[in-house]
Coordinates of C-alpha atoms in Angstrom, one line a residue:
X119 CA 233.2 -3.0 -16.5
X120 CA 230.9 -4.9 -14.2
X121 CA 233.7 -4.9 -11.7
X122 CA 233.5 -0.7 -11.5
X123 CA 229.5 -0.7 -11.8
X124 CA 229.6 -2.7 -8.3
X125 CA 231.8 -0.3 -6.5
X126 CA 229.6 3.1 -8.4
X127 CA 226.4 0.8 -6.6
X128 CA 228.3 0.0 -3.6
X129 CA 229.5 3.2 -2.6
X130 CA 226.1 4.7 -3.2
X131 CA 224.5 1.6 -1.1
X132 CA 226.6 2.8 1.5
X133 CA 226.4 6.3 1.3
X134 CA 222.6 6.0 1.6
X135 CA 223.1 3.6 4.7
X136 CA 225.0 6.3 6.8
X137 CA 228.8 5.0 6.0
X138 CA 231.0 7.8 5.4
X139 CA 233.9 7.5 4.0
X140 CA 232.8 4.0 2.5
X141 CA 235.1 1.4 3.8
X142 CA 232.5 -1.5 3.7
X143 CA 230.8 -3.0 0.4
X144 CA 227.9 -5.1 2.9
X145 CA 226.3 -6.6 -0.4
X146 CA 229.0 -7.6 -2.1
X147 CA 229.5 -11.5 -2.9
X148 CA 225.9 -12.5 -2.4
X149 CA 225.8 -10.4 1.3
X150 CA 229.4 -11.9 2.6
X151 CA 230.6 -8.0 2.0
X152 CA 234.0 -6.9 0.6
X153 CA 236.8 -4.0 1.5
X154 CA 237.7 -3.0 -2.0
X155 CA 236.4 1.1 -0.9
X156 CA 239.3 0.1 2.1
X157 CA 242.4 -0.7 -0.4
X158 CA 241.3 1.3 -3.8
X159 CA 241.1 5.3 -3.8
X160 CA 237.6 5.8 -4.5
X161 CA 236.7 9.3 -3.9
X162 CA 236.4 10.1 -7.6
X163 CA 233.7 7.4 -7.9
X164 CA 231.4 9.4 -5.3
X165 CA 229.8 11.9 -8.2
X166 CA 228.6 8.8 -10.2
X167 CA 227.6 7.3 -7.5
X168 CA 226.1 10.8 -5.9
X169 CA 224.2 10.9 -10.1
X170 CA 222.9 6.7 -9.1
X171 CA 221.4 8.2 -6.0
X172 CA 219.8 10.5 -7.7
X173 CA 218.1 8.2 -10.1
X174 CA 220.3 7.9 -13.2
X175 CA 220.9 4.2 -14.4
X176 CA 224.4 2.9 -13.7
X177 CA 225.2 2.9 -16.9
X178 CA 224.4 6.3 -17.5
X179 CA 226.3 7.5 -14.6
X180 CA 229.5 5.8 -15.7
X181 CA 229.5 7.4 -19.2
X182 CA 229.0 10.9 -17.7
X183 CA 232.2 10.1 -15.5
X184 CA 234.2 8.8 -18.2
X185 CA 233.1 12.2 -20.4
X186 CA 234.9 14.1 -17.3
X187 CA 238.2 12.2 -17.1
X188 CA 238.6 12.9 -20.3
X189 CA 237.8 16.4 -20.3
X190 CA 240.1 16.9 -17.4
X191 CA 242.6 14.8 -18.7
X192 CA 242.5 17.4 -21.8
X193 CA 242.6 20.1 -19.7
X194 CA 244.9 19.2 -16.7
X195 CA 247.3 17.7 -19.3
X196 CA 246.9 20.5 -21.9
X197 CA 248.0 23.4 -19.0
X198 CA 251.1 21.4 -17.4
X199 CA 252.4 20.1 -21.1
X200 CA 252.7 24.0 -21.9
X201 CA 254.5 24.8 -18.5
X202 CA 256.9 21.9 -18.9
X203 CA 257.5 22.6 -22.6
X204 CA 257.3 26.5 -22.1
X205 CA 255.0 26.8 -25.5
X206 CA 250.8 26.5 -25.6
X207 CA 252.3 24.4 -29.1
X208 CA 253.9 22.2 -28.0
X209 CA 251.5 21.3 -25.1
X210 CA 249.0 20.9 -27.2
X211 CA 251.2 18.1 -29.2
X212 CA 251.7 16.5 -25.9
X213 CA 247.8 16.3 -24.9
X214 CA 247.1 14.9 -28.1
X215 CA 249.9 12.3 -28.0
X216 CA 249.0 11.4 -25.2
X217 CA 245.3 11.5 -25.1
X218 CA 244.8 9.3 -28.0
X219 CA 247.6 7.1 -27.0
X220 CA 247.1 3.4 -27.8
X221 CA 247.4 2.0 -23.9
X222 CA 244.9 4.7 -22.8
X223 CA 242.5 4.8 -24.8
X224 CA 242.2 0.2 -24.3
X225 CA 242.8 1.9 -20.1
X226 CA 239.4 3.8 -20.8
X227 CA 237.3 1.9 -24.0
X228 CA 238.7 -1.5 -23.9
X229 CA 240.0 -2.2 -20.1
X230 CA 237.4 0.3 -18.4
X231 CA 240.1 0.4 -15.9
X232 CA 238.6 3.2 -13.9
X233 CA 241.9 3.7 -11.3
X234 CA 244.1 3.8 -14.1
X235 CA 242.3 6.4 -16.4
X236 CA 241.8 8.6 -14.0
X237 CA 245.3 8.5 -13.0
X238 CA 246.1 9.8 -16.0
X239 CA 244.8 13.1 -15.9
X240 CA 247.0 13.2 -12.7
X241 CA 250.0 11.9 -13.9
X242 CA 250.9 15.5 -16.1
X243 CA 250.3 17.5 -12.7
X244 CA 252.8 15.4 -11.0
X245 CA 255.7 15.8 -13.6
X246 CA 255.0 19.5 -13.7
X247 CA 255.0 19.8 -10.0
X248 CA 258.2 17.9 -10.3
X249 CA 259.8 20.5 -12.7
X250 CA 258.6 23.4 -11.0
X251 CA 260.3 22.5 -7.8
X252 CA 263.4 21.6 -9.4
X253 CA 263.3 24.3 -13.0
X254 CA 261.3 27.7 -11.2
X255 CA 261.8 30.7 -10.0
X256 CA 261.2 30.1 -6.1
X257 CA 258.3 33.5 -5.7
X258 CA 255.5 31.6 -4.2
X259 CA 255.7 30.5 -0.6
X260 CA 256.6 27.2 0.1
X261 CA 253.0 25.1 -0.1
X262 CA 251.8 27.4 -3.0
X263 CA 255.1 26.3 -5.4
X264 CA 254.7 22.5 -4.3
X265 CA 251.0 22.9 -5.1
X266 CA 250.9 21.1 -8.1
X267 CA 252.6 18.2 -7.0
X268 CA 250.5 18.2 -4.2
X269 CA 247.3 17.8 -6.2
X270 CA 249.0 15.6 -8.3
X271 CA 249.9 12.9 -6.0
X272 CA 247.0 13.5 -4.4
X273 CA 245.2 12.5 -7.6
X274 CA 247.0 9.5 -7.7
X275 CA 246.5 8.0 -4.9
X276 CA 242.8 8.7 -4.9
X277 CA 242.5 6.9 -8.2
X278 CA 244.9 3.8 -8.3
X279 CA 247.3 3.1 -5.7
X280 CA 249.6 0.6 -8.1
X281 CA 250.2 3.8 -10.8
X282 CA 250.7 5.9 -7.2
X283 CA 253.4 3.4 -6.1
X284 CA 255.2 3.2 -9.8
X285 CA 255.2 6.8 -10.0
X286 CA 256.6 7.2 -6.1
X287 CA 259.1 5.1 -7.0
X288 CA 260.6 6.8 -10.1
X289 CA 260.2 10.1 -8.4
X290 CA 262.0 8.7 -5.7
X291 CA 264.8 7.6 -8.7
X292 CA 264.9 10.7 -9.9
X293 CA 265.6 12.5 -6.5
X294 CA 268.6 10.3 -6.3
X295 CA 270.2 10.4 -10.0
X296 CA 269.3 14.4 -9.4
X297 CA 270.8 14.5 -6.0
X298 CA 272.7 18.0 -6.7
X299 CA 269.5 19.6 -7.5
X300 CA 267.6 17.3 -5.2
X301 CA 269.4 18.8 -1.7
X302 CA 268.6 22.4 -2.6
X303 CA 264.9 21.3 -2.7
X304 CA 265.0 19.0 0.4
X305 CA 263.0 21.2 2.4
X306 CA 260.2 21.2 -0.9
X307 CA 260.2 17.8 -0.8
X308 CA 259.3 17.0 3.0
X309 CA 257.0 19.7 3.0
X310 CA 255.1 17.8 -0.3
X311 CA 255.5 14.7 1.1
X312 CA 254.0 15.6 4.7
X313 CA 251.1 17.5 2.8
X314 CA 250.4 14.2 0.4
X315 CA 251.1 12.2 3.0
X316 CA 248.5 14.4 5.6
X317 CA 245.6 14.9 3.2
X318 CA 245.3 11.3 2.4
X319 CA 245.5 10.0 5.7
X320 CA 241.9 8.8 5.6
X321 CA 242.6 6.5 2.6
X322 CA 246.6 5.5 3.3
X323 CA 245.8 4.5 7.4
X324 CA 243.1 2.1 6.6
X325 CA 244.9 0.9 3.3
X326 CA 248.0 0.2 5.3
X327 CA 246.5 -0.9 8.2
X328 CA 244.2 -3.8 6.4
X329 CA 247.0 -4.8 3.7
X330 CA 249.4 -5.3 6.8
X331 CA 247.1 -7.0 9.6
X332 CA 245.4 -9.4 7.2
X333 CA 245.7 -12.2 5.1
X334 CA 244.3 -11.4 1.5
X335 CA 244.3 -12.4 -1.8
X336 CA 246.8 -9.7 -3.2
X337 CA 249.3 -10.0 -0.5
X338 CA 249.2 -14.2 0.1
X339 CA 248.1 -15.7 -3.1
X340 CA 248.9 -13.0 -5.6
X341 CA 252.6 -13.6 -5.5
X342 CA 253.1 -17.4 -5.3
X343 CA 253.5 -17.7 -8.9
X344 CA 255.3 -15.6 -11.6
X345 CA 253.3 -12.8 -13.5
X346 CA 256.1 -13.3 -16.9
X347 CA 253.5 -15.2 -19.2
X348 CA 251.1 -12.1 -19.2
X349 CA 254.1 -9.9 -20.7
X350 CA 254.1 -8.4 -23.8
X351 CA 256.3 -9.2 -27.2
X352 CA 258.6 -7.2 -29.0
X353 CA 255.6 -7.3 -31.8
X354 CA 253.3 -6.0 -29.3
X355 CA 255.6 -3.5 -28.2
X356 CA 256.4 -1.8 -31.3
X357 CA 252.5 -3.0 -32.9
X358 CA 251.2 -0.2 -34.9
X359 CA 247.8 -0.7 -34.6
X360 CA 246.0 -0.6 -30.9
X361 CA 242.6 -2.5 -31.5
X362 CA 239.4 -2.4 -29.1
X363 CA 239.1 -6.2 -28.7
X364 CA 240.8 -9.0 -27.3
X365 CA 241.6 -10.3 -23.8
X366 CA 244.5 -10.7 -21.6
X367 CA 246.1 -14.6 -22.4
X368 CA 249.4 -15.8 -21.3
X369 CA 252.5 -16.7 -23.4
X370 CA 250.1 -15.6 -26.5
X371 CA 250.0 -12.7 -28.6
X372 CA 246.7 -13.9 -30.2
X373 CA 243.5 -11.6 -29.7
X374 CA 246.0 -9.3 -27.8
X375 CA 246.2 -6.1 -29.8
X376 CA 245.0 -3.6 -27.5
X377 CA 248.1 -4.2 -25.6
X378 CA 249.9 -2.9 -28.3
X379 CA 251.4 0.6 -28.5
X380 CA 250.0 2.1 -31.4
X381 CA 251.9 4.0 -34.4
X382 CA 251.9 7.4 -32.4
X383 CA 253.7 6.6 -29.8
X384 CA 256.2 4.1 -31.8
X385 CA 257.4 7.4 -33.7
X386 CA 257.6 9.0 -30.4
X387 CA 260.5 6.6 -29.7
X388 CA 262.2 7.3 -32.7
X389 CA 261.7 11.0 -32.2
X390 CA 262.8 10.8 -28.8
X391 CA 266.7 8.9 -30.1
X392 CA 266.6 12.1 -32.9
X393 CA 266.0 14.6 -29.7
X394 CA 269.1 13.1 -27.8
X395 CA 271.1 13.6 -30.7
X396 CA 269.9 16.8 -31.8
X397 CA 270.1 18.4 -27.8
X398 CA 273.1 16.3 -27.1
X399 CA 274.9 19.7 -26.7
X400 CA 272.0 21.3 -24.6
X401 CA 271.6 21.7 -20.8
X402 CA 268.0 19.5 -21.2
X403 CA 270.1 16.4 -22.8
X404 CA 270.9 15.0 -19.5
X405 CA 266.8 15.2 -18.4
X406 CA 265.7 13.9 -21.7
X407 CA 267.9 11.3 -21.1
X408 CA 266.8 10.1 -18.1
X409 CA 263.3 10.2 -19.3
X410 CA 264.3 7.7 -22.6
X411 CA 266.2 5.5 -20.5
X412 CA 263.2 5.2 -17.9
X413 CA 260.8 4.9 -20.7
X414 CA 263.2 2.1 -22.2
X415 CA 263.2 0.4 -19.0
X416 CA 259.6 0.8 -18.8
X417 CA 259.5 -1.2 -21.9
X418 CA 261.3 -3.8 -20.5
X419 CA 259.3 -4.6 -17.4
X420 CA 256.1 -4.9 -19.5
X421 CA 257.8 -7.9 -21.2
X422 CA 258.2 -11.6 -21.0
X423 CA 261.7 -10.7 -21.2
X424 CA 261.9 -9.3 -18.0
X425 CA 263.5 -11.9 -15.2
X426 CA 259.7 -11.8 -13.6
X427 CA 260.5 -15.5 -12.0
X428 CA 263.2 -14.0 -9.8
X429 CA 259.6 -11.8 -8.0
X430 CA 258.1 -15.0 -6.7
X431 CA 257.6 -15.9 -2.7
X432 CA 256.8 -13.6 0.4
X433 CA 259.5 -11.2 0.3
X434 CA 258.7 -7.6 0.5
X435 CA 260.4 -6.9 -3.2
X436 CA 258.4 -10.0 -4.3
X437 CA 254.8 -8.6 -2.9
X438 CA 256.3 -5.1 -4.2
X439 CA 257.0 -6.5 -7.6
X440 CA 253.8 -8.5 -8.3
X441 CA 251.4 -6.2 -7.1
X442 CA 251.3 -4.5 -10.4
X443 CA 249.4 -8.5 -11.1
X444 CA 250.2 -7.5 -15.4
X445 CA 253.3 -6.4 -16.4
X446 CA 251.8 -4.7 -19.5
X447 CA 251.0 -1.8 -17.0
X448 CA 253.8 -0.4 -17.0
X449 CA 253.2 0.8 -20.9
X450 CA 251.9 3.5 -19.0
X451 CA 254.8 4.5 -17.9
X452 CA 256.2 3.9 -21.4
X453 CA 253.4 6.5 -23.1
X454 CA 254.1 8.6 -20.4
X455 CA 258.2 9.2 -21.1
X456 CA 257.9 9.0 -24.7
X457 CA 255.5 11.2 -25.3
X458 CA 257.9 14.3 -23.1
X459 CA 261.0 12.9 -25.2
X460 CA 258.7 12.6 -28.8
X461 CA 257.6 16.5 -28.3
X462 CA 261.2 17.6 -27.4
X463 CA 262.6 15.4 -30.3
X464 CA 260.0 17.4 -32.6
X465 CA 260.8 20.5 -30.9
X466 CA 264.5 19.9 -31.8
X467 CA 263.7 19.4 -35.4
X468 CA 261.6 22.5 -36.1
X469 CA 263.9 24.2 -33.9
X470 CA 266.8 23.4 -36.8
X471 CA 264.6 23.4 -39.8
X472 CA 263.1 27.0 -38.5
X473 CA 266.2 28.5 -37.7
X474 CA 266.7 32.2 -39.4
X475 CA 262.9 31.8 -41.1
X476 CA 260.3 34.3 -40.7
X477 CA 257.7 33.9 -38.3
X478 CA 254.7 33.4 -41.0
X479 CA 257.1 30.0 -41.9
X480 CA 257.3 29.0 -38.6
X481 CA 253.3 28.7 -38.1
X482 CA 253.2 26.9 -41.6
X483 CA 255.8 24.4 -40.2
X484 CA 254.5 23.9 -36.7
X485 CA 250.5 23.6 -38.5
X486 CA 251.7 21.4 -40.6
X487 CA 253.5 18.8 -38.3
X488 CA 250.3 19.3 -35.9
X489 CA 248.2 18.4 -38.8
X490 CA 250.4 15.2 -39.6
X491 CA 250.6 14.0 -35.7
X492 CA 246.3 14.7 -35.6
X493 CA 245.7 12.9 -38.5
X494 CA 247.4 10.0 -37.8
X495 CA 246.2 9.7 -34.5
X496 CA 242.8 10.0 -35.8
X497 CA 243.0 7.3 -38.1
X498 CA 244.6 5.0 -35.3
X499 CA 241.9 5.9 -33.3
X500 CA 239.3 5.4 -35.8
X501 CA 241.0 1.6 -36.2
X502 CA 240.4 1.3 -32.6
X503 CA 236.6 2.8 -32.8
X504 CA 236.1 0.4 -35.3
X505 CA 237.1 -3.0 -33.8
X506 CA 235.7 -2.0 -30.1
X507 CA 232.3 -1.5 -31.7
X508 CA 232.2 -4.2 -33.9
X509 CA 233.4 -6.8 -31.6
X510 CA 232.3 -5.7 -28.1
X511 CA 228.8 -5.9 -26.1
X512 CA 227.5 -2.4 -25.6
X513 CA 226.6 -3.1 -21.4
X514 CA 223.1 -0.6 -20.2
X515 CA 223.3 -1.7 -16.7
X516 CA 220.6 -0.4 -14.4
X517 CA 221.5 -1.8 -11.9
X518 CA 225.1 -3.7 -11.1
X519 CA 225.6 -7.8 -11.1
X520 CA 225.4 -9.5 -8.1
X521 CA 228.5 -11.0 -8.3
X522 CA 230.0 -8.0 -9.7
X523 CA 233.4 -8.0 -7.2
X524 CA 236.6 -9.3 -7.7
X525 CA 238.7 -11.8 -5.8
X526 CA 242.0 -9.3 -4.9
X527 CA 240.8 -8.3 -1.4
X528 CA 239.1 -11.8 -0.5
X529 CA 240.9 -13.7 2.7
X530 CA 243.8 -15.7 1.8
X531 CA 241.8 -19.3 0.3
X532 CA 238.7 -18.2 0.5
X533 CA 236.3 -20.3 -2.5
X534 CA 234.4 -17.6 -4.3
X535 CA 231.7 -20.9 -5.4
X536 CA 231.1 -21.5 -1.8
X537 CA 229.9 -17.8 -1.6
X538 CA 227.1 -18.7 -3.3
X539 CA 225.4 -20.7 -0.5
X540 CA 224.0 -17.7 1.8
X541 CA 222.3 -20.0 4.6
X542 CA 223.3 -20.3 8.1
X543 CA 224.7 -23.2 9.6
X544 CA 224.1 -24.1 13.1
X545 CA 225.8 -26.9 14.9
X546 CA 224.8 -26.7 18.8
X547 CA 225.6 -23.3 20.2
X548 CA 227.9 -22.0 17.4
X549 CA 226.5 -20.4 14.1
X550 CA 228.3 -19.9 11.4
X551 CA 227.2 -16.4 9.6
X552 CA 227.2 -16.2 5.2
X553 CA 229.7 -13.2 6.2
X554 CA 233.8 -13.0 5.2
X555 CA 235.8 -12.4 8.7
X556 CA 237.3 -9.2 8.1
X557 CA 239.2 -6.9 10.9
X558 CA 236.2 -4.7 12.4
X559 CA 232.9 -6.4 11.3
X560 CA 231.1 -6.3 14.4
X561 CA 228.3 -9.2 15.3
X562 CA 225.8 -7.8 17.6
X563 CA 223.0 -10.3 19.2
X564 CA 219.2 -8.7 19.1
X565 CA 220.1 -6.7 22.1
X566 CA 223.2 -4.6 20.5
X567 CA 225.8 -6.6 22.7
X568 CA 228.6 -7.4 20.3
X569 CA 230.1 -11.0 20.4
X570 CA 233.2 -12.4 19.9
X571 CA 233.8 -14.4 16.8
X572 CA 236.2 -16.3 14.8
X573 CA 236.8 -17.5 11.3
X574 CA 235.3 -21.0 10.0
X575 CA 234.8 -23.2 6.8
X576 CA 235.5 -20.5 3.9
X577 CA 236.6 -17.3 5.9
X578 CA 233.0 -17.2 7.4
X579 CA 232.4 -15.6 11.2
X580 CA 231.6 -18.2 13.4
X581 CA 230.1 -17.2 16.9
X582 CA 228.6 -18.8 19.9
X583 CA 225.0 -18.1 20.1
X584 CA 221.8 -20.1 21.2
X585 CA 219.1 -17.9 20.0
X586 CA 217.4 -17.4 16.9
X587 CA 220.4 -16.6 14.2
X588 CA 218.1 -13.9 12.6
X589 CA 218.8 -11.7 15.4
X590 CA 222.1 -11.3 14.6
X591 CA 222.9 -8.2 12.7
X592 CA 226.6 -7.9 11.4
X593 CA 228.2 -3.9 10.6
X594 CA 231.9 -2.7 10.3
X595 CA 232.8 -0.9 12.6
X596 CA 236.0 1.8 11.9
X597 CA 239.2 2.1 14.8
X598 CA 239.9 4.8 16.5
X599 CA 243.1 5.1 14.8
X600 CA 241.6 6.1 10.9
X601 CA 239.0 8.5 12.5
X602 CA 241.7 10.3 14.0
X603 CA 243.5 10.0 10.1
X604 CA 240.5 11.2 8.8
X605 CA 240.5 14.4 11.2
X606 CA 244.2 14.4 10.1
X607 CA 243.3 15.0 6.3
X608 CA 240.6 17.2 7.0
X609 CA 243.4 19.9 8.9
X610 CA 246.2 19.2 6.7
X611 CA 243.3 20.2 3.5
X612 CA 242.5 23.1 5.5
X613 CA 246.0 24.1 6.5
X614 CA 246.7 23.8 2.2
X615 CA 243.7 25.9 1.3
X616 CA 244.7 28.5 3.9
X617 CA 247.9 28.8 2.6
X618 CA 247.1 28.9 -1.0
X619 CA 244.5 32.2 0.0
X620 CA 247.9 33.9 1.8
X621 CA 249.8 33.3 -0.7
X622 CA 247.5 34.9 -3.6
X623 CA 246.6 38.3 -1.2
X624 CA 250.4 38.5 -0.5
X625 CA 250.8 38.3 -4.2
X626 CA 248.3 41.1 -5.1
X627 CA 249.5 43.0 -2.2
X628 CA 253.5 42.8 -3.5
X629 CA 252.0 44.0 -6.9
X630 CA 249.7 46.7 -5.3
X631 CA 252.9 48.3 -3.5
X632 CA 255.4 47.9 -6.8

């Protein structure tokens, strides 16, 4: 949590300074200054950190925020669940499966992992996006059908570009084992991709741009050695009970248990096997099961079991592979797919146990399995309540920690103890600044000339200067190339909304004329 208080303070440090978009965190690790705004979507952190401008205490701020993912995740998640699954029922089973699933609710009360939560209320959008290209009537033009997954990659990569990548990727999987449906939909696709790809130029330029010209943490260090011992077990896998304590400890299931699944989603696999069976005859079998097997395979890469050793050096595949730093993230991927193939597997079953009865039965049946699912979520939930408050600090942060940032975006070796010493060091005419050399911080002398500089002991600017070393002011200074990405996103959002309006006036107007 301390970690996401910085950035809320950062952003609003920086907002308040002039800097729009943020890029730049100047006061993180002790005044050396960080890029974490540069390689993490952050936009959805600019209303708490518009509410810390205002004068609300941080942590105030972050428990509004957290009230509005989850409202939107309800929301967002209620409205594509009943699309996909064609019933307001059944996508209300969905949202509460996977609401109150174990791995989001340790994402949001136990983690606090910000990017990852709020992924979540995008990930829904995306899949119905998906299944409205590939299972809908084509009426709407061409951006107003792709809308949804529009918004919902959008979404994603806004909130937490490891989920963003994991999702691309199986998207990408599906488009291939699909390919029959996928050709018909080519033009879709590009025109989704551009759009996504367009809007969130601002964030994917600089993101690409930094991750590729410099040597950092995530994409040096991060992969020299095997992320296997932070896998889960098979007893963690199919654990019943998600607590709200623990940490995150290698080769160990000990003090683990809000890595583990939790009871609702464990029946959702078993529901999910009974909903192959059951619709093994039925034109969604093949869909469901893709979506078991991807879920199945989900399970596998969040374990120890999975080769992990083979992902180790400075291939691409490796730096690919490791980025995701736990494997245990891709249970979200896991709660995700099982809670699609648990619904249909339920659907199945009332579907046969309803068959030729009355509709007055068929609300007592559907009430009644809603009432089972609800309850037992409620009391895994209430488990979880229970351990997060007894165990767990309750933080009220005014203000954020000074050393609040992580090491992931830090230069390649750089000592985060040596950070600590914030003095200049002059040896003859060369000074050595208590500032990290990142691409585009600019040195300026008392004059506003800007000098060149290089990196020293600990990733620190070193320039040649013989005046007084508290005239030198240091800023970051944006390329060219991501202001032009930025004007790039702005068009592309205005060339989206435009299109949307069209589409709705052609709409009443084709209605108007019938």
């Amino acid at each position: 949590m301390p970690f996401h208080f910085g950035r809320i303070q950062a952003i609003a440090e920086m907002l308040k300074s002039g800097q729009f978009p943020v890029r730049y965190e100047a006061n993180a690790w002790y005044g050396y200054g960080y890029i974490c705004t540069t390689m993490y979507g952050n936009i959805f952190l600019y209303i708490p950190a518009a509410l810390f401008i205002a004068g609300l205490p941080l942590w105030r701020v972050y428990n509004i925020f957290v009230i509005l993912v989850n409202v939107a995740t309800v929301l967002v998640g209620f409205t594509c669940f009943s699309k996909i699954f064609k019933s307001s029922r059944y996508g209300l089973l969905a949202i509460y499966i996977y609401t109150l699933a174990g791995y989001r609710l340790s994402n949001v009360y136990m983690r606090t992992a910000v990017g990852e939560f709020t992924a979540m209320i995008f990930i829904p959008l995306v899949l119905y996006g998906v299944y409205k290209l590939y299972f809908e009537d084509k009426k709407q033009n061409i951006v107003a059908r792709n809308m949804p997954l529009i918004i919902g990659m959008t979404g994603l990569v806004q909130s937490h570009i490891l989920t963003t990548e994991i999702i691309s990727v199986l998207l990408i999987l599906f488009a291939v084992i699909n390919i029959k449906e996928t050709i018909p939909n080519i033009k879709d696709i590009l025109v989704s991709v551009v759009l996504t790809a367009g809007i969130n130029a601002f964030f994917l330029v600089p993101f690409i741009d930094s991750y590729s010209s410099m040597d950092l943490y995530i994409n040096t260090d991060l992969t020299a050695t095997s992320i296997r011992a932070d896998g889960l077990y098979l007893s963690q896998v199919f654990g019943l009970i998600t607590k709200g304590s623990g940490g995150s400890y290698p080769w160990t299931t000990n003090d683990e248990g809000y890595l583990n699944t939790g009871i609702v989603i464990v029946l959702c696999m078993i529901l999910s096997v009974v909903g192959l069976v059951l619709n093994r005859k039925k034109k969604s079998f093949k869909y469901i099961l893709e979506i078991t097997v991807v879920g199945v395979l989900a399970i596998w890469l969040s374990t120890v079991y999975f080769p992990w050793d083979s992902f180790v050096g400075d291939s691409a595949v490796a730096k690919l592979m490791s980025s995701v730093q736990y494997p245990w993230r891709y249970s979200l991927i896991q709660t995700v797919c099982f809670t699609i193939a648990g619904v249909y597997g339920l659907k199945a079953i009332l579907d046969i146990i309803n068959t030729d009865r009355a509709a007055k039965i068929i609300n007592i049946n559907y009430t009644l399995l809603f009432v089972f699912f609800a309850g037992l979520s409620v009391f895994a939930t209430a488990i979880f309540d229970y351990t997060l408050s007894c165990v767990n600090e309750t933080l009220y942060n005014e203000v954020a920690a000074v050393d609040w940032a992580d090491k992931l975006y830090l230069p390649s070796g750089t000592d985060r103890e040596l950070l600590k010493n914030v003095e200049y060091i002059v040896d003859g005419d060369e000074v050595t600044l208590p500032v990290l050399g990142y691409d585009h911080v600019v040195v300026e002398d008392k004059n506003g000339n800007a000098l060149d500089w290089n990196t020293g002991e600990n990733n620190r600017i070193v320039v040649k200067y013989e005046g007084n070393p508290d005239d030198l002011t240091t800023h970051f200074r944006a390329p060219v190339i991501w202001h032009i990405a930025e004007v790039v996103s702005v068009i592309c959002l205005i060339l989206l909304v435009v299109f949307q309006i069209y589409g709705k006036k052609r709409k009443i107007g084709e209605i108007s004329n019938s």
